[in-house]
Tab-separated table of C-alpha atoms and ligand atoms in Angstrom:
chain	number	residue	atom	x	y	z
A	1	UNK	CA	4.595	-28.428	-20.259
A	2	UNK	CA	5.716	-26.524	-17.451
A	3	UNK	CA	10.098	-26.227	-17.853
A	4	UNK	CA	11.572	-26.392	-14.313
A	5	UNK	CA	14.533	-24.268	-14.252
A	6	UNK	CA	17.369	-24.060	-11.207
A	7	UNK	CA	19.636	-21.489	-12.507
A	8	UNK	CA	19.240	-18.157	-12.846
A	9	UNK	CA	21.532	-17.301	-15.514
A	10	UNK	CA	19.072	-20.048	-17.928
A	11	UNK	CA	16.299	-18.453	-16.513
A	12	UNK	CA	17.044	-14.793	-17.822
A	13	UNK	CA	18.212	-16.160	-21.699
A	14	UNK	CA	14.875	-17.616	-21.292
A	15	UNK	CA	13.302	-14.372	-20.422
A	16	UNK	CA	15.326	-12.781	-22.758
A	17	UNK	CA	14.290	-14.550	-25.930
A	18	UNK	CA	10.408	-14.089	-24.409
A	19	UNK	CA	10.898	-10.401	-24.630
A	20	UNK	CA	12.763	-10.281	-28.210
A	21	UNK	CA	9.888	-11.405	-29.622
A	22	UNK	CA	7.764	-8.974	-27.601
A	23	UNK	CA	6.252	-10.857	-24.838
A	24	UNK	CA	4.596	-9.591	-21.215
A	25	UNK	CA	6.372	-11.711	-18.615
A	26	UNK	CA	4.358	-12.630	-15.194
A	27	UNK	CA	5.836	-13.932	-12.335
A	28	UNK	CA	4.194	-15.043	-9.203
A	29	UNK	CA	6.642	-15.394	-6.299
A	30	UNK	CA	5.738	-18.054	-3.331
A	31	UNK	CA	7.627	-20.167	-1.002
A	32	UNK	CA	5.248	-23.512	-2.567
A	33	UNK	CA	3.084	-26.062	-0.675
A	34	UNK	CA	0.921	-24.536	-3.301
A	35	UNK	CA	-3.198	-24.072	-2.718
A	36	UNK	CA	-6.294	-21.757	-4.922
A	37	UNK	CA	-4.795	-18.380	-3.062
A	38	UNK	CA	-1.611	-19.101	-5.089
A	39	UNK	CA	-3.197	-20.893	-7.771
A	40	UNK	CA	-5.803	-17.706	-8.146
A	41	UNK	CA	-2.471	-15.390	-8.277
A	42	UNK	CA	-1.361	-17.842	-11.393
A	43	UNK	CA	-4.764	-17.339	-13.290
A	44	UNK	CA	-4.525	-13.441	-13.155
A	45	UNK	CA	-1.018	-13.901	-14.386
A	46	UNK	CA	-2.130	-15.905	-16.901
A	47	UNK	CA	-5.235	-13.228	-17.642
A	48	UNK	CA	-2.396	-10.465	-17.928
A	49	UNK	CA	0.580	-11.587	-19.745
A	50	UNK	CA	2.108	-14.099	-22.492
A	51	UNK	CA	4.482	-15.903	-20.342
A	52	UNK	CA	4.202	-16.786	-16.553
A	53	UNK	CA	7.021	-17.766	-14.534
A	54	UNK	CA	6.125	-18.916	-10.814
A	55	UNK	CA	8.725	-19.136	-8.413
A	56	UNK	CA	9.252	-21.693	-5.143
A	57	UNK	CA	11.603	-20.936	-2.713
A	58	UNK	CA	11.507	-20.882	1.085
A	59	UNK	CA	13.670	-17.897	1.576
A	60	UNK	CA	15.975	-18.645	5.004
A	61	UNK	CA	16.507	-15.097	5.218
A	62	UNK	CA	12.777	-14.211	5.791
A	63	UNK	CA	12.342	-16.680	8.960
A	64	UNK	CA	13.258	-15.338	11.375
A	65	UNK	CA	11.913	-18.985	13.966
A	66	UNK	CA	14.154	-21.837	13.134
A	67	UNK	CA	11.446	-23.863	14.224
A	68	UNK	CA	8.884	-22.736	11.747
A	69	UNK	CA	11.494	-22.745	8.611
A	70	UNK	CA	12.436	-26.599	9.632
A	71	UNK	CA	8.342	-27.358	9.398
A	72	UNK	CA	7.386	-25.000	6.062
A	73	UNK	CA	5.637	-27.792	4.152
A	74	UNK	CA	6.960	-28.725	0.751
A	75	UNK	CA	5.974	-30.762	-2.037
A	76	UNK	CA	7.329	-29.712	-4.951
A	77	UNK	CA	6.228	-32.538	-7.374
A	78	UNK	CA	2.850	-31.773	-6.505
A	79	UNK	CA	3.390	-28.300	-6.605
A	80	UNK	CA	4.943	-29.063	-10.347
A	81	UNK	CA	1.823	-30.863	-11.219
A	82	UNK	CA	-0.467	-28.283	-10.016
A	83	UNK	CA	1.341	-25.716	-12.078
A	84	UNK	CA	1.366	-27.894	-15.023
A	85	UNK	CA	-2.568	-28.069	-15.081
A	86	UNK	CA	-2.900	-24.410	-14.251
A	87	UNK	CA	-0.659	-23.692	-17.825
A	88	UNK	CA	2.122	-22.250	-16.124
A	89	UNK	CA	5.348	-21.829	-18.313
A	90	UNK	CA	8.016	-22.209	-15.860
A	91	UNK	CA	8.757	-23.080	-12.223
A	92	UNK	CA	11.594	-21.482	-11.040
A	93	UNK	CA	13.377	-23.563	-8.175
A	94	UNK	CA	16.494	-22.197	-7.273
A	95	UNK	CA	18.278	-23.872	-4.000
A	96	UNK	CA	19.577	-21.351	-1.317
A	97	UNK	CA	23.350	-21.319	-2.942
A	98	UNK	CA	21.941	-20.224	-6.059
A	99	UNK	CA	19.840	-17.410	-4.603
A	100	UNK	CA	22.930	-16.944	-1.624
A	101	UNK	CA	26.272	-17.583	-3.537
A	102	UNK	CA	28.957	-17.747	-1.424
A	103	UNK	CA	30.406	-13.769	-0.703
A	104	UNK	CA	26.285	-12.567	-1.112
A	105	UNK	CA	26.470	-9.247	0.928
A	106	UNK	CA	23.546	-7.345	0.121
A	107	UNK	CA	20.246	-6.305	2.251
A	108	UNK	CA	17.527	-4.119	0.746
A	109	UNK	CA	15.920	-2.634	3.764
A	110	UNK	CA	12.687	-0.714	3.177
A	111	UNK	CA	11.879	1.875	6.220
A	112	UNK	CA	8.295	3.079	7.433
A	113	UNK	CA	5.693	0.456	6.378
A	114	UNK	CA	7.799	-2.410	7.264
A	115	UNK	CA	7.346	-0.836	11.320
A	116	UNK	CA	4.699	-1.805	12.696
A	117	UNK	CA	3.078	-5.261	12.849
A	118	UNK	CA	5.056	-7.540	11.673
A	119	UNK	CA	8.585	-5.755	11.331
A	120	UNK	CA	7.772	-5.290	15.299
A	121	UNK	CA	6.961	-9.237	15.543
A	122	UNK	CA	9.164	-10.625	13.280
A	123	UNK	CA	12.748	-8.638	12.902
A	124	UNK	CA	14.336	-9.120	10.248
A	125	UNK	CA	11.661	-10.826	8.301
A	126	UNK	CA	10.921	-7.792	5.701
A	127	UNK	CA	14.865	-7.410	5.332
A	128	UNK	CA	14.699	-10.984	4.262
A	129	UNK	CA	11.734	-11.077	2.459
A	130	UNK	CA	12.746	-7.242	0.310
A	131	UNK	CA	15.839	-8.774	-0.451
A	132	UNK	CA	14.849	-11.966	-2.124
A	133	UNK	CA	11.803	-9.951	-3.920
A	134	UNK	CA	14.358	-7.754	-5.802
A	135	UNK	CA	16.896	-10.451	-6.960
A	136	UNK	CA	13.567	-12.955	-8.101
A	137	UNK	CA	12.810	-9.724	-9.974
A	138	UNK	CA	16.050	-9.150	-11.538
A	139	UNK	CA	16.536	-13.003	-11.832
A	140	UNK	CA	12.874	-13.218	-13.918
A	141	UNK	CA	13.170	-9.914	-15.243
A	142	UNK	CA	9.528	-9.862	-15.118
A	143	UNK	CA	7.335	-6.811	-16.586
A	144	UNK	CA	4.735	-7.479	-14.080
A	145	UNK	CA	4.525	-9.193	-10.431
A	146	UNK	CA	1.335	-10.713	-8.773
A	147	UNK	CA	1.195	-10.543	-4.664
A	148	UNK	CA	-1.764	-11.328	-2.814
A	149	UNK	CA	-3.746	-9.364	-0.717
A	150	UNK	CA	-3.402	-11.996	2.202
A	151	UNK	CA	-0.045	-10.604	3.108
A	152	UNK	CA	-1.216	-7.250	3.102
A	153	UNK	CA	1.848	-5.552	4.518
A	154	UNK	CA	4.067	-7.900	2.186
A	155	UNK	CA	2.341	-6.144	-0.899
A	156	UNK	CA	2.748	-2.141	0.982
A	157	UNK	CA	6.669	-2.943	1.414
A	158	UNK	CA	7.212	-4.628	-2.225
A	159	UNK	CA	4.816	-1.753	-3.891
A	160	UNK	CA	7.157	0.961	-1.588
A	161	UNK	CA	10.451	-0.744	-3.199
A	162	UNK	CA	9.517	-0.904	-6.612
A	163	UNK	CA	8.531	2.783	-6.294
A	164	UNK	CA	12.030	3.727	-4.732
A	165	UNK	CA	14.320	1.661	-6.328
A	166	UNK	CA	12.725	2.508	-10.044
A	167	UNK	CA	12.723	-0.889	-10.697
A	168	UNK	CA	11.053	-1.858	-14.119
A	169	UNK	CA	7.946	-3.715	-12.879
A	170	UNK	CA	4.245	-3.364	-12.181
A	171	UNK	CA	2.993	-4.855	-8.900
A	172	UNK	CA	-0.053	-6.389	-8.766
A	173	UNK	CA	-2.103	-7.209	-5.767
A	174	UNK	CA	-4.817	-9.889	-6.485
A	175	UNK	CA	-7.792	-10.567	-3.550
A	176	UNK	CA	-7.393	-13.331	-0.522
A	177	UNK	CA	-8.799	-16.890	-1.391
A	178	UNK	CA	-10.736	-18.177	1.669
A	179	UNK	CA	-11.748	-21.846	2.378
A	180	UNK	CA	-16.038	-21.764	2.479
A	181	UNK	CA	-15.461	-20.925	6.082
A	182	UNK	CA	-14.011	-17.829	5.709
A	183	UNK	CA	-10.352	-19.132	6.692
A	184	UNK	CA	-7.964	-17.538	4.509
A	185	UNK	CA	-6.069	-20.135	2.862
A	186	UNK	CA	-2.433	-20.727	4.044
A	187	UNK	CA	0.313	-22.866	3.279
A	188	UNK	CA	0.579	-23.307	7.401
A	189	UNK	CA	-3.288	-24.146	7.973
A	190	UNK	CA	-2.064	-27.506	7.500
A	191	UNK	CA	-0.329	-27.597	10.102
A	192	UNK	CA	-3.566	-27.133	12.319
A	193	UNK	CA	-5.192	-29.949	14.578
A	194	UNK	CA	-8.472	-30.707	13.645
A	195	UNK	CA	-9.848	-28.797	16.514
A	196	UNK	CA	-7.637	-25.713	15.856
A	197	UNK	CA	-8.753	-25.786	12.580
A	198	UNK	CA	-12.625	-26.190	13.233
A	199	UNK	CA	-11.841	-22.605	15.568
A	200	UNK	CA	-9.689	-20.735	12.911
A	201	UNK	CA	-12.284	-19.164	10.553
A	202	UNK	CA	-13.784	-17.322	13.841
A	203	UNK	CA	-10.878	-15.229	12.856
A	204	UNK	CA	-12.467	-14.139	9.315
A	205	UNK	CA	-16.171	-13.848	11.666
A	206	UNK	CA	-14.744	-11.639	14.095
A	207	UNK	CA	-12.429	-9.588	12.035
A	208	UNK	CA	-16.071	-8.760	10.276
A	209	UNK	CA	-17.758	-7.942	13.208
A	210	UNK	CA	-15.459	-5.288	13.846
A	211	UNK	CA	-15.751	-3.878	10.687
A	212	UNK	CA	-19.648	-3.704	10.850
A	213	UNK	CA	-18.398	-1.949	14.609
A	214	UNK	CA	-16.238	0.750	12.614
A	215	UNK	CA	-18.812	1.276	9.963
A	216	UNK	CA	-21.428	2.430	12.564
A	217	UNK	CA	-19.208	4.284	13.922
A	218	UNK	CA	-17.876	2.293	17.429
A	219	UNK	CA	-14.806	4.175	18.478
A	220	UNK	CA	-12.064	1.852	17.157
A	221	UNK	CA	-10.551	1.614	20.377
A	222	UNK	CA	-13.199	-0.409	22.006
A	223	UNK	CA	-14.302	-2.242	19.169
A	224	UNK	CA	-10.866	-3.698	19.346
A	225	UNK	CA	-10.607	-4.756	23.110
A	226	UNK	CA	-14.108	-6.208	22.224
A	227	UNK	CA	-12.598	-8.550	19.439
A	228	UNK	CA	-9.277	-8.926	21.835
A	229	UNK	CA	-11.422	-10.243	24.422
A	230	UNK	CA	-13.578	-12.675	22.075
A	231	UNK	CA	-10.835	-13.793	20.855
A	232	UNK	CA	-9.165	-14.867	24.019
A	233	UNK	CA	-12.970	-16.321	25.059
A	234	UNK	CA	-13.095	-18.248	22.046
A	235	UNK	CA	-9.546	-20.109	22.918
A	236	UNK	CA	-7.150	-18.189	20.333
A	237	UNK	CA	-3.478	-17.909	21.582
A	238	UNK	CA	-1.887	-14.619	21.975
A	239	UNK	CA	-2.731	-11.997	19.650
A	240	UNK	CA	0.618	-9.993	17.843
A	241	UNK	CA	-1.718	-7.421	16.834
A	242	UNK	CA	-5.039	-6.586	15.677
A	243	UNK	CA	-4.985	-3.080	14.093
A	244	UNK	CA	-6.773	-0.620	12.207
A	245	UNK	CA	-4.520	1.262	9.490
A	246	UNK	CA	-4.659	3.404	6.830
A	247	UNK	CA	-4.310	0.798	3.772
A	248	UNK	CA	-1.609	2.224	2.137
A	249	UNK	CA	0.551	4.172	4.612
A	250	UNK	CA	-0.082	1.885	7.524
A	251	UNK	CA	-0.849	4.608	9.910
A	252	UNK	CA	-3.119	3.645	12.430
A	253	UNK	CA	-6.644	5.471	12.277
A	254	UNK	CA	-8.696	6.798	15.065
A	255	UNK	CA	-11.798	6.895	13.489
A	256	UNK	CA	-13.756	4.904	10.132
A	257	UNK	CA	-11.831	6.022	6.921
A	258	UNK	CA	-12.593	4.866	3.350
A	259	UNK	CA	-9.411	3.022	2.930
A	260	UNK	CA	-9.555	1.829	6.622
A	261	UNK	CA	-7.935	-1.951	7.247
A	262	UNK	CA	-8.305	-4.235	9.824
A	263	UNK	CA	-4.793	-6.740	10.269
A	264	UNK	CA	-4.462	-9.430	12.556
A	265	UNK	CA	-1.680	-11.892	13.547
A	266	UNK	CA	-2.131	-13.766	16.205
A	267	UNK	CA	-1.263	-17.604	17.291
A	268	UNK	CA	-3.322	-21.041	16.673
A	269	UNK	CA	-1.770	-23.952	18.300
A	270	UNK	CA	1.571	-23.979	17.033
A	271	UNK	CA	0.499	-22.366	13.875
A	272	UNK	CA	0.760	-18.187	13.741
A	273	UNK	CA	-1.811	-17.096	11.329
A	274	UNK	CA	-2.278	-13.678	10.438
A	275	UNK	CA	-5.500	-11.895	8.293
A	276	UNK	CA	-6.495	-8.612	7.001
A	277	UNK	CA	-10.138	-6.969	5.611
A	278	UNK	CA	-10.803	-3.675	4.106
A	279	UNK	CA	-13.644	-2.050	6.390
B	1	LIG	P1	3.603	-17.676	0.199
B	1	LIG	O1	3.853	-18.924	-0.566
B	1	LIG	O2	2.800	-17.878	1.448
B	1	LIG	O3	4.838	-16.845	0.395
B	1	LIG	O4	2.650	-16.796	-0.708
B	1	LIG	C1	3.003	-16.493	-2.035
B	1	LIG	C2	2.043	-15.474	-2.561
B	1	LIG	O5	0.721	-16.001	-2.508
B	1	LIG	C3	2.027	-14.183	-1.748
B	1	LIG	O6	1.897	-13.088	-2.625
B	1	LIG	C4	0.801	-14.359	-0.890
B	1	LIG	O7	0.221	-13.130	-0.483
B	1	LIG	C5	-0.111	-15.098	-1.822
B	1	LIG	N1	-1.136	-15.807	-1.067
B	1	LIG	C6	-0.954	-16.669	-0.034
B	1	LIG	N2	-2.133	-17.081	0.449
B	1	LIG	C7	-3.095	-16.458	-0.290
B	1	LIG	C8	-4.525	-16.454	-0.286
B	1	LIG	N3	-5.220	-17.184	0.597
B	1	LIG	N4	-5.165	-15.696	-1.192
B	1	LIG	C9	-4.460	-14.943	-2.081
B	1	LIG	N5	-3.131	-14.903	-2.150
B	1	LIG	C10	-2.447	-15.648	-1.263
């Protein structure tokens, strides 16, 4: 049975009793409309401690398009039921006055890796998205904290403010689920027309191609403009960015590196999808 909780003070007497009797607590943050990416973060969870706590909540403070808040899918009874079969413990469900009581006035603001990308495309988003990381962490009081790969800068910026604020967790980043196609799986792919969604997994082709580029050695500039312009061919909208960083600093590279990484965000339709491989 999965035990939906709503409050966060019953959530932590929960947590606390857990740890009394000396179990590892997992919790696996998302914003629901649950697929296998999040369902994949659940079974490592699972794999790594006694108790797993997923939360749902569609953070306000972390959209920073009124437009694309207003359509974030959510079904939380079939989210429930999808957690139930995957053994999770809990589902935390707070609503926004729980998580934003009224006289809330703090912002944890992480500098450097939240720059470039998408702290350049979306302000305020990594303001939003810090913030609501650390109090699910305090909430859960969580030994350990599974992030996917698929929001690659996401995982940088939560790894950078665990690290600076000492806070008593592990962070663990778990690989991007991909449809057969090679479409990373996203809550927003549904939102897709058929035909959008027949193009989207040239994404995951092209993002390859360059990486095959890099690793022979193509200067990284032009093996860019080539995807840019294959891209725009193949009847993609406009391109945020499409970079080539250092993995873990976010620094862009000049040349092939070991921990070289392509990221992508770019727009679909109505849908802005972004993407990242290791080269
Ligand atoms: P979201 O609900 O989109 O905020 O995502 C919640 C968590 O699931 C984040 O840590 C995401 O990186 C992760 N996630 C989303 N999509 C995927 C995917 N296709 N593969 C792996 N993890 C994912």
């Amino acid at each position: 049975m999965t035990l939906v909780i709503r409050n966060s003070t019953e959530l932590q007497e929960k947590v606390a009793a857990w740890k009394r009797s000396g179990m590892l607590v997992g919790v696996v943050p998302t914003m629901g409309a649950l697929h296998d990416g999040h369902l994949s973060l659940v079974k490592t969870a699972r794999a790594q401690s006694d108790r797993v706590i997923v939360t749902i909540f569609v953070n306000p403070m972390q959209f920073n398009n009124t437009d694309d808040l207003a359509k974030y899918p959510r079904h939380e009874e079939r989210d429930l039921a999808l957690l139930e079969a995957a053994g999770v413990d809990v589902l935390f469900a707070p609503d926004v006055t729980e998580v934003y009581p009224d006289g809330f006035a703090t912002t944890v603001s992480v500098s450097g890796v939240t720059a470039p990308m998408e702290g350049e495309h979306r302000p305020g988003h990594f303001d939003g998205m810090a913030t609501v990381v650390a109090k699910l962490f305090g909430m859960t009081q969580a030994g350990s904290a599974f992030f996917g790969e698929k929001d690659w800068q996401q995982l940088q910026v939560v790894k950078r403010m665990v690290r600076d604020l000492n806070l008593p967790i592990t962070v663990v980043g778990c690989p991007t689920i991909r449809e057969e196609d090679g479409l990373a799986m996203s809550s927003r792919n549904v939102r897709l027309s058929a035909e959008e969604r027949a193009l989207a997994p040239e994404l995951h082709r092209i993002l390859q191609e360059v990486a095959a580029k890099l690793r022979a050695g193509q200067a990284v500039e032009s093996a860019l403009a080539e995807a840019r312009a294959e891209l725009a061919a193949k009847g993609f909208g406009a391109v945020d960015y499409l970079d080539f960083r250092s993995g873990e600093s976010l620094a862009p590279l000049e040349a092939f590196a070991e921990n070289g990484r392509l990221l992508v965000a770019l727009s679909l339709g109505q849908v802005r999808m972004i993407d990242n491989i290791a080269v």
